[in-house]
Backbone as CSV, one residue per row, in Angstrom:
resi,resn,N_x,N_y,N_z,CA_x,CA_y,CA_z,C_x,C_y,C_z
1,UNK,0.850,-1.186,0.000,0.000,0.000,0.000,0.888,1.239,0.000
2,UNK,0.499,2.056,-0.695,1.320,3.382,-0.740,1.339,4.530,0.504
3,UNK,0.648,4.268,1.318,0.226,5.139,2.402,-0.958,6.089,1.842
4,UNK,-1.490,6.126,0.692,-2.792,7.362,0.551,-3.956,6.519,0.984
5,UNK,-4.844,7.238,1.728,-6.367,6.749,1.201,-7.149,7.337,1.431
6,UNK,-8.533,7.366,0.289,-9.199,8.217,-0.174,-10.217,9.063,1.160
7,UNK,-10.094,7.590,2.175,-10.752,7.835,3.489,-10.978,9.296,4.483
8,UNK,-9.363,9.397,3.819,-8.786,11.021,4.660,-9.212,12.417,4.067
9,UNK,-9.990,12.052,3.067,-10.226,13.431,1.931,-12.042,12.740,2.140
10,UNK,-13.048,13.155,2.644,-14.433,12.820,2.541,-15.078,13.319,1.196
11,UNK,-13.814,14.824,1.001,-14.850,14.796,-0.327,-14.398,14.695,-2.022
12,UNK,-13.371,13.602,-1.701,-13.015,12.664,-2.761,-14.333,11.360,-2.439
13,UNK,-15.328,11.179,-2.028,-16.406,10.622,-1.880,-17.436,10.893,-2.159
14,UNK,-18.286,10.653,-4.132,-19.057,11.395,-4.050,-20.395,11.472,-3.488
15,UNK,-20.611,10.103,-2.681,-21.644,9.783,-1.698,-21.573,11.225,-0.653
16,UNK,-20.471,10.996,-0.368,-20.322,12.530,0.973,-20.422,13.622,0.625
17,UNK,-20.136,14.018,-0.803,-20.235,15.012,-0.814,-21.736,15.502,-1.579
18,UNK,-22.396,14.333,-2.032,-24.088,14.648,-2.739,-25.006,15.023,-1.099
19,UNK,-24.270,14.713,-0.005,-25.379,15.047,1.292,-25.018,16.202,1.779
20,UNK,-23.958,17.300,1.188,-23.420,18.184,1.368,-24.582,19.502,0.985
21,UNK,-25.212,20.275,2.228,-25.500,21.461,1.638,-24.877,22.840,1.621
22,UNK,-25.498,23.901,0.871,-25.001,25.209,1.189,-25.195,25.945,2.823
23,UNK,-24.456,26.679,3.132,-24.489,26.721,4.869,-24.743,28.317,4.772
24,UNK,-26.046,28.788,4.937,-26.289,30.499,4.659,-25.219,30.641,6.081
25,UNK,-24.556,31.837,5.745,-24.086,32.976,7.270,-24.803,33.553,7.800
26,UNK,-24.514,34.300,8.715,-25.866,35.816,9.842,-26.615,34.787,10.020
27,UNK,-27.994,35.636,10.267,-28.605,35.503,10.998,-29.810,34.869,9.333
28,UNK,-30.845,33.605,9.655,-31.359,33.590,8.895,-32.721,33.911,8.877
29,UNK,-32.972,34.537,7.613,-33.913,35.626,6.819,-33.063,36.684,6.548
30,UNK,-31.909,37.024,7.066,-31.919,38.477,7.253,-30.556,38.762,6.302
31,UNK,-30.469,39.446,5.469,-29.243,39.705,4.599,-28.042,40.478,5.302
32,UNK,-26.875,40.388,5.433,-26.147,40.895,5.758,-25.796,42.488,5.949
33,UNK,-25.633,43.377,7.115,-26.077,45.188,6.868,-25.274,45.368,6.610
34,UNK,-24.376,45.336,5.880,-22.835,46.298,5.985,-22.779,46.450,4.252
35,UNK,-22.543,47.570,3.438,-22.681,47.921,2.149,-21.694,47.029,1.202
36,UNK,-22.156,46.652,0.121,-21.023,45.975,-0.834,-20.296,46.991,-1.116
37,UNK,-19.120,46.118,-1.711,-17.800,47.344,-1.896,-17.523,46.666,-3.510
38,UNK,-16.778,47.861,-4.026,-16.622,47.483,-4.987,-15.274,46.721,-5.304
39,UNK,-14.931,46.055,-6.232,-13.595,45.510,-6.546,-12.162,45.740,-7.195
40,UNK,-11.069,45.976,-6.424,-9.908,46.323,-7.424,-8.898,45.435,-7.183
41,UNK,-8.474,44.635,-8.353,-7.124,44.138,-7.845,-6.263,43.636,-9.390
42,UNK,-5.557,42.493,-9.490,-5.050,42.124,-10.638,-6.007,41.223,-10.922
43,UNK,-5.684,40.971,-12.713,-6.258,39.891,-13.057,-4.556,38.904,-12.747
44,UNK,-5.115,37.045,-13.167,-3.953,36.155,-13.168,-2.861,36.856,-13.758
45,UNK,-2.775,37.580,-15.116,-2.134,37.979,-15.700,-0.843,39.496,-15.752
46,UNK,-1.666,40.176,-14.193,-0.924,40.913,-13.889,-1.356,42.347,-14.197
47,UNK,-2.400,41.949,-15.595,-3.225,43.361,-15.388,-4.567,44.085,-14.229
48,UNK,-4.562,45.078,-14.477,-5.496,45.439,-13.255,-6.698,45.033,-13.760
49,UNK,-7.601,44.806,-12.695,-9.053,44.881,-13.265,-10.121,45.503,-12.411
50,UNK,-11.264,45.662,-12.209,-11.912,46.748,-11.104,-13.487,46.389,-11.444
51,UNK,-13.831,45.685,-10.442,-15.690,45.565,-10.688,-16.054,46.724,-10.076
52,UNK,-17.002,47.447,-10.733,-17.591,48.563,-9.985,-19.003,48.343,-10.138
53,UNK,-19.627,48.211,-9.026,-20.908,47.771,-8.809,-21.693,49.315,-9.672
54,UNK,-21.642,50.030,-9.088,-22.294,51.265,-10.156,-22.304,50.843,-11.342
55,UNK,-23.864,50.960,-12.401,-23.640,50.563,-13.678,-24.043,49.253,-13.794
56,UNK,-23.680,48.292,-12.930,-23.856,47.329,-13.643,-25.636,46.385,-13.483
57,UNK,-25.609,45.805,-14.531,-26.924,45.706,-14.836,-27.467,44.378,-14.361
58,UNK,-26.926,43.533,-14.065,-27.356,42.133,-13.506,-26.987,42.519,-11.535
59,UNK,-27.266,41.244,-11.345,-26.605,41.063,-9.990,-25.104,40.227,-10.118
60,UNK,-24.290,40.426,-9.265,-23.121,39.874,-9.114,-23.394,38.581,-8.086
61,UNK,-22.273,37.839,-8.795,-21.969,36.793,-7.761,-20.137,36.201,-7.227
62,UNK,-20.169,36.759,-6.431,-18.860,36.822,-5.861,-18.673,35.150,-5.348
63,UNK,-17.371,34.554,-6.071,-17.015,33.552,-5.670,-15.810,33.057,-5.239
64,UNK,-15.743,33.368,-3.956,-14.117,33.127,-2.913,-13.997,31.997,-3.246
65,UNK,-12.439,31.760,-3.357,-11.878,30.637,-3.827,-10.594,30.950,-3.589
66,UNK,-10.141,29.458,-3.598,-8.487,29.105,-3.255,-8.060,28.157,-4.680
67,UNK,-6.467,28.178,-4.923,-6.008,27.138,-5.557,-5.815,25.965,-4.872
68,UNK,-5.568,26.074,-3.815,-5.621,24.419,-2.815,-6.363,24.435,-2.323
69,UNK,-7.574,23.913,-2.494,-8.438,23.620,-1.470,-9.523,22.776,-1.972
70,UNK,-9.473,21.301,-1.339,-10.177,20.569,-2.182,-11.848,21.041,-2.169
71,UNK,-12.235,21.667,-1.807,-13.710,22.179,-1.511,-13.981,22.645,-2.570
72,UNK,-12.629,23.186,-3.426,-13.178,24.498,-3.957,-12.742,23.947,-6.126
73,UNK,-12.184,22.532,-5.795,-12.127,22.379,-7.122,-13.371,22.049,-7.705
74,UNK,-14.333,21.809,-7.300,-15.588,21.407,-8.595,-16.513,22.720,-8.788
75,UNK,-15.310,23.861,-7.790,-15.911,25.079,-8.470,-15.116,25.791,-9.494
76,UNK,-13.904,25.415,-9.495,-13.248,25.466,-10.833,-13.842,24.983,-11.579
77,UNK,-13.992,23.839,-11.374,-14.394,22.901,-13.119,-15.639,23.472,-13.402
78,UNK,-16.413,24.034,-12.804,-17.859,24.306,-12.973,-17.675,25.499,-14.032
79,UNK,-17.130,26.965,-13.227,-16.783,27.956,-14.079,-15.861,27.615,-15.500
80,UNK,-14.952,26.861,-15.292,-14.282,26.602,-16.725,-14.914,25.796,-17.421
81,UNK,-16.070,25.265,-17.489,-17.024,24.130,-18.061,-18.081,25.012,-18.213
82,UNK,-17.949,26.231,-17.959,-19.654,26.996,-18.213,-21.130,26.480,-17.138
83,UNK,-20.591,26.085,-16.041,-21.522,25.498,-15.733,-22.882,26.814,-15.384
84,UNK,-23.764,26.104,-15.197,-25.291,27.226,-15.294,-24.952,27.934,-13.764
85,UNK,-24.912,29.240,-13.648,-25.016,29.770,-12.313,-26.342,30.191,-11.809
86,UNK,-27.576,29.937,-12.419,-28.599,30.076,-11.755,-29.528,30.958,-12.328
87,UNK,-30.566,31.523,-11.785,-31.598,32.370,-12.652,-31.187,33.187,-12.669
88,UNK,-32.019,34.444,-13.211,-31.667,35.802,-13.165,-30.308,36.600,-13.790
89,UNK,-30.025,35.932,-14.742,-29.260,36.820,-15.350,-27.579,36.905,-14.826
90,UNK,-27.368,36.125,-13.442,-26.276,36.535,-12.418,-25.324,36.625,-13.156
91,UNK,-24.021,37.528,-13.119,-22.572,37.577,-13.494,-22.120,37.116,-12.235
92,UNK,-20.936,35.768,-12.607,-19.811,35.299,-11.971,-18.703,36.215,-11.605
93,UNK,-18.082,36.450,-10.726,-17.034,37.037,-10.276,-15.828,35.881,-9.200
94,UNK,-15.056,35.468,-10.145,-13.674,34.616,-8.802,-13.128,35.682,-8.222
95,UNK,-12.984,35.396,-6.885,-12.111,35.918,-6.033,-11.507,35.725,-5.494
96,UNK,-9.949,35.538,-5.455,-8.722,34.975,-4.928,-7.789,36.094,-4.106
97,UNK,-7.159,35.094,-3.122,-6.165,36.592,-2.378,-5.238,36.710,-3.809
98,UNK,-5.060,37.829,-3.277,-3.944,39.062,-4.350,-2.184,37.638,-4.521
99,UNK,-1.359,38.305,-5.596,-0.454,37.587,-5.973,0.485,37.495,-4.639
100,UNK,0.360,38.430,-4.201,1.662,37.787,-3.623,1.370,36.903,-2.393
101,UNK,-0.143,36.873,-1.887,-0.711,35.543,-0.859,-0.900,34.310,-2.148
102,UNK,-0.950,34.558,-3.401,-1.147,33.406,-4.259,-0.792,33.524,-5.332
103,UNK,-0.035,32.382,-5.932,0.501,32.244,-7.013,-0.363,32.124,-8.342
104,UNK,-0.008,33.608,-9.338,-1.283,33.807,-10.126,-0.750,32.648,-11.301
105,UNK,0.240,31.856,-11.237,0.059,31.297,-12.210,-1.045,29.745,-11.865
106,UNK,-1.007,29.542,-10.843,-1.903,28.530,-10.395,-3.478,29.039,-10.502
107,UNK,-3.827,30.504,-10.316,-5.305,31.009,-10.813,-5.273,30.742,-12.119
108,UNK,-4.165,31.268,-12.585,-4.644,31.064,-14.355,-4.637,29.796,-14.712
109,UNK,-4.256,28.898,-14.293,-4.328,27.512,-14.745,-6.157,26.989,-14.291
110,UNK,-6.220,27.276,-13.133,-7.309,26.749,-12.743,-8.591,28.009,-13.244
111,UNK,-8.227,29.041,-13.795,-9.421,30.150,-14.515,-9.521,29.402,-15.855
112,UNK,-8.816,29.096,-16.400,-8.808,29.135,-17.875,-10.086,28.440,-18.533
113,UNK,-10.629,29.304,-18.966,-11.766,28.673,-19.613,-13.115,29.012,-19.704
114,UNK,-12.817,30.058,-18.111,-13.931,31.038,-17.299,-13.793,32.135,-18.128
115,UNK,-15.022,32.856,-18.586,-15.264,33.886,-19.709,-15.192,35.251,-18.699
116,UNK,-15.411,35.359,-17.451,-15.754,36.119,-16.138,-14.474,36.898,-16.114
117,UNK,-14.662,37.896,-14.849,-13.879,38.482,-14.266,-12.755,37.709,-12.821
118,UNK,-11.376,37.529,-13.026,-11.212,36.987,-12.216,-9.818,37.958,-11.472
119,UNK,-10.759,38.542,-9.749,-9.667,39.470,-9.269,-9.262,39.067,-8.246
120,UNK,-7.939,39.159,-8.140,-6.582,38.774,-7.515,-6.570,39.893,-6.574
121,UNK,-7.077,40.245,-5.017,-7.328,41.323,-4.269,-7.881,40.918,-2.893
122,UNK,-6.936,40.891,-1.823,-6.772,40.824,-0.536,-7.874,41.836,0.185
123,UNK,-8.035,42.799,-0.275,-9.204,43.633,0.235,-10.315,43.363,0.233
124,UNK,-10.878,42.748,-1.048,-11.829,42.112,-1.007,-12.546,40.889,-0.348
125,UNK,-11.628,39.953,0.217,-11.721,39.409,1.345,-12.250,39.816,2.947
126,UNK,-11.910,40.784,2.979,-12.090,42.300,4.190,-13.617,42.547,3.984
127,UNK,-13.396,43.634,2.752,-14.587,44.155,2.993,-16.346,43.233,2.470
128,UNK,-16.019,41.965,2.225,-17.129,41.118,2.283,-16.766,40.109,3.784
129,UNK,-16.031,40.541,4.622,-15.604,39.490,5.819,-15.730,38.037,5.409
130,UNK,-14.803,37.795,4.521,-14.863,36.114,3.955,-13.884,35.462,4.863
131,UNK,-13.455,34.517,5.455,-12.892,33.882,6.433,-12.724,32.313,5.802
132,UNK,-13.598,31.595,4.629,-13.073,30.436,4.449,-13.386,30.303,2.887
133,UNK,-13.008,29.572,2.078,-13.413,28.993,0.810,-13.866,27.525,0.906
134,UNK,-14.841,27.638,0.105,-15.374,28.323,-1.466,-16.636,29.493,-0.446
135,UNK,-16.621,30.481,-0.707,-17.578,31.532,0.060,-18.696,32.010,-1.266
136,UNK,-19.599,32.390,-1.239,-20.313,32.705,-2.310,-21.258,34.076,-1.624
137,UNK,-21.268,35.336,-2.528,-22.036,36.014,-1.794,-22.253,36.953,-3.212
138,UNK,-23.923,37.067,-3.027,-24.883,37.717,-3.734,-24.807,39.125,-3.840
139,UNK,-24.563,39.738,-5.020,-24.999,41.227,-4.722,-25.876,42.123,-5.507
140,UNK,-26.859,42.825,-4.980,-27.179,43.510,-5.713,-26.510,45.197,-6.203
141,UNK,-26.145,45.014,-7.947,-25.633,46.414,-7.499,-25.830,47.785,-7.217
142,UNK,-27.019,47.369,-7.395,-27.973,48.835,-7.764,-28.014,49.416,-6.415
143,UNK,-28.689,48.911,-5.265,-28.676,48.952,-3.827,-26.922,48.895,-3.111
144,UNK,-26.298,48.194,-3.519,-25.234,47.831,-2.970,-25.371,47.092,-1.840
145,UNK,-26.589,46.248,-1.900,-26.783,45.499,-0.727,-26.592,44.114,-1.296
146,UNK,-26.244,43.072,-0.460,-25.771,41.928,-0.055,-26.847,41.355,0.052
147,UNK,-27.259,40.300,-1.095,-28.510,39.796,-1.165,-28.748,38.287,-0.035
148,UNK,-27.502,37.942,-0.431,-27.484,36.246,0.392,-25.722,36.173,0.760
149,UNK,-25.235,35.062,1.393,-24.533,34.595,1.532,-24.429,33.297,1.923
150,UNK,-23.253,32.640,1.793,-22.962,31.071,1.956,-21.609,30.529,1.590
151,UNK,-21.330,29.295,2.393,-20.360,28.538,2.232,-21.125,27.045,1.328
152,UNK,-19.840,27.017,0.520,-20.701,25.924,-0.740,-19.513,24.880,-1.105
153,UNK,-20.005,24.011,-1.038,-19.670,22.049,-1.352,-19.617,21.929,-2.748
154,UNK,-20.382,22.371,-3.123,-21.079,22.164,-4.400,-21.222,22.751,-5.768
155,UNK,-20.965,22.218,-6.872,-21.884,23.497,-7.723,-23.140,23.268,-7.690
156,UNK,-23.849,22.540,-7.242,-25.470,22.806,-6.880,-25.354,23.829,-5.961
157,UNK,-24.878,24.255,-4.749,-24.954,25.086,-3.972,-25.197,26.278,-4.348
158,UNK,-24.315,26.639,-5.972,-24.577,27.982,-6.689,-25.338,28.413,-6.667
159,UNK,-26.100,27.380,-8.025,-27.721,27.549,-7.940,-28.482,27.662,-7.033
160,UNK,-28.700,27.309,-5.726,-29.280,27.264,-4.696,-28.888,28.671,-3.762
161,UNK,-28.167,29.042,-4.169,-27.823,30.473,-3.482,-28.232,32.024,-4.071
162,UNK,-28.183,31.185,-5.472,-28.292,32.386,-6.325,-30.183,32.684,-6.103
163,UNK,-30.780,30.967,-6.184,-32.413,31.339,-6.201,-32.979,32.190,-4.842
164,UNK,-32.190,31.944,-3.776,-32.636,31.907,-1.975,-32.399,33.387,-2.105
165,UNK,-31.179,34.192,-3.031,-31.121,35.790,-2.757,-31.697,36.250,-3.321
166,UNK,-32.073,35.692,-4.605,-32.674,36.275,-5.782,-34.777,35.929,-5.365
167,UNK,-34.858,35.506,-4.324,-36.670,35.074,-4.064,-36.201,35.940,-2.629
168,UNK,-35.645,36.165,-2.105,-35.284,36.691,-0.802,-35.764,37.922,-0.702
C-alpha cells in the first residue's frame, strides 16, 4: 500500500459530498447590513481589473476561492465548463487573495476557460468578511446590498444560493 487513502479526503467521496448542503451565514432571513464594496485588484495575468458595482446591470456573484483547497475544485471545473449559475441573469465574479498571498500562475491555470472576471485582491476578502473557501455572496448592485450569503460544497450550492437571494 502506498500510504494514501481516499478515506482522509471525505470529499473525494461522491456519496459525501451529494449530502453536502449550502451553509447560509448571519442571521437567517436576514441579509447581511454592511454595504457591498466594490472591486480592485489584478487579473492572473498581472493586469489590473476593477468591478464597480455602479452601472452594472445584472446582480453579481462573488465567488471566494483558493487554488488548494479541495472544496473548492468542482468550483473550478464548474466555471471553466460553463456550468449554469442560476436564474436571473447573475454575473460570476472569482475571487482569490492578491499575488503575492497566491501564485497567479496557479489562478490562471485553474481560470482558464472562465469567460468572467477573475480578481486577484486581498481587500476584497475584508470588505465582504470572507474567512473560508469556497464563500459565495450575492450582490445587488444597484442597492449595494448583499442579497445572500454562503459557504458551498457544491456546484449545486450555486444555484441554490443564487435562487434563496434572488426570491429573498
Amino acid at each position: 500500500m502506498d500510504g494514501t487513502d481516499d478515506r482522509t479526503n471525505p470529499l473525494a467521496d461522491p456519496g459525501f459530498v451529494a449530502g453536502l448542503r449550502p451553509i447560509p451565514t448571519g442571521v437567517p432571513g436576514e441579509a447581511p447590513d454592511w454595504t457591498a464594496a466594490d472591486l480592485h485588484g489584478l487579473r492572473p495575468d498581472g493586469s489590473p481589473v476593477s468591478v464597480v458595482l455602479d452601472g452594472a446591470a445584472a446582480p453579481l456573484l462573488l465567488i471566494f476561492l483558493a487554488v488548494r483547497c479541495d472544496g473548492c475544485e468542482s468550483f473550478w471545473r464548474g466555471l471553466s465548463g460553463g456550468a449554469d449559475i442560476g436564474p436571473g441573469g447573475v454575473v460570476p465574479v472569482v475571487v482569490t487573495h492578491a499575488p503575492d498571498t497566491v501564485d497567479a500562475g496557479e489562478v490562471a491555470v485553474r481560470a482558464a476557460g472562465f469567460a468572467g472576471d477573475v480578481v486577484m485582491d486581498d481587500r476584497a476578502w475584508a470588505d465582504y468578511r470572507v474567512t473560508g473557501y469556497p464563500f459565495l455572496v450575492l450582490v445587488d448592485p444597484e442597492s449595494r446590498r448583499i442579497l445572500t450569503e454562503a459557504v458551498g460544497f457544491d456546484w449545486d450550492d450555486v444555484a441554490a444560493t443564487v435562487r434563496v437571494g434572488l426570491d429573498g
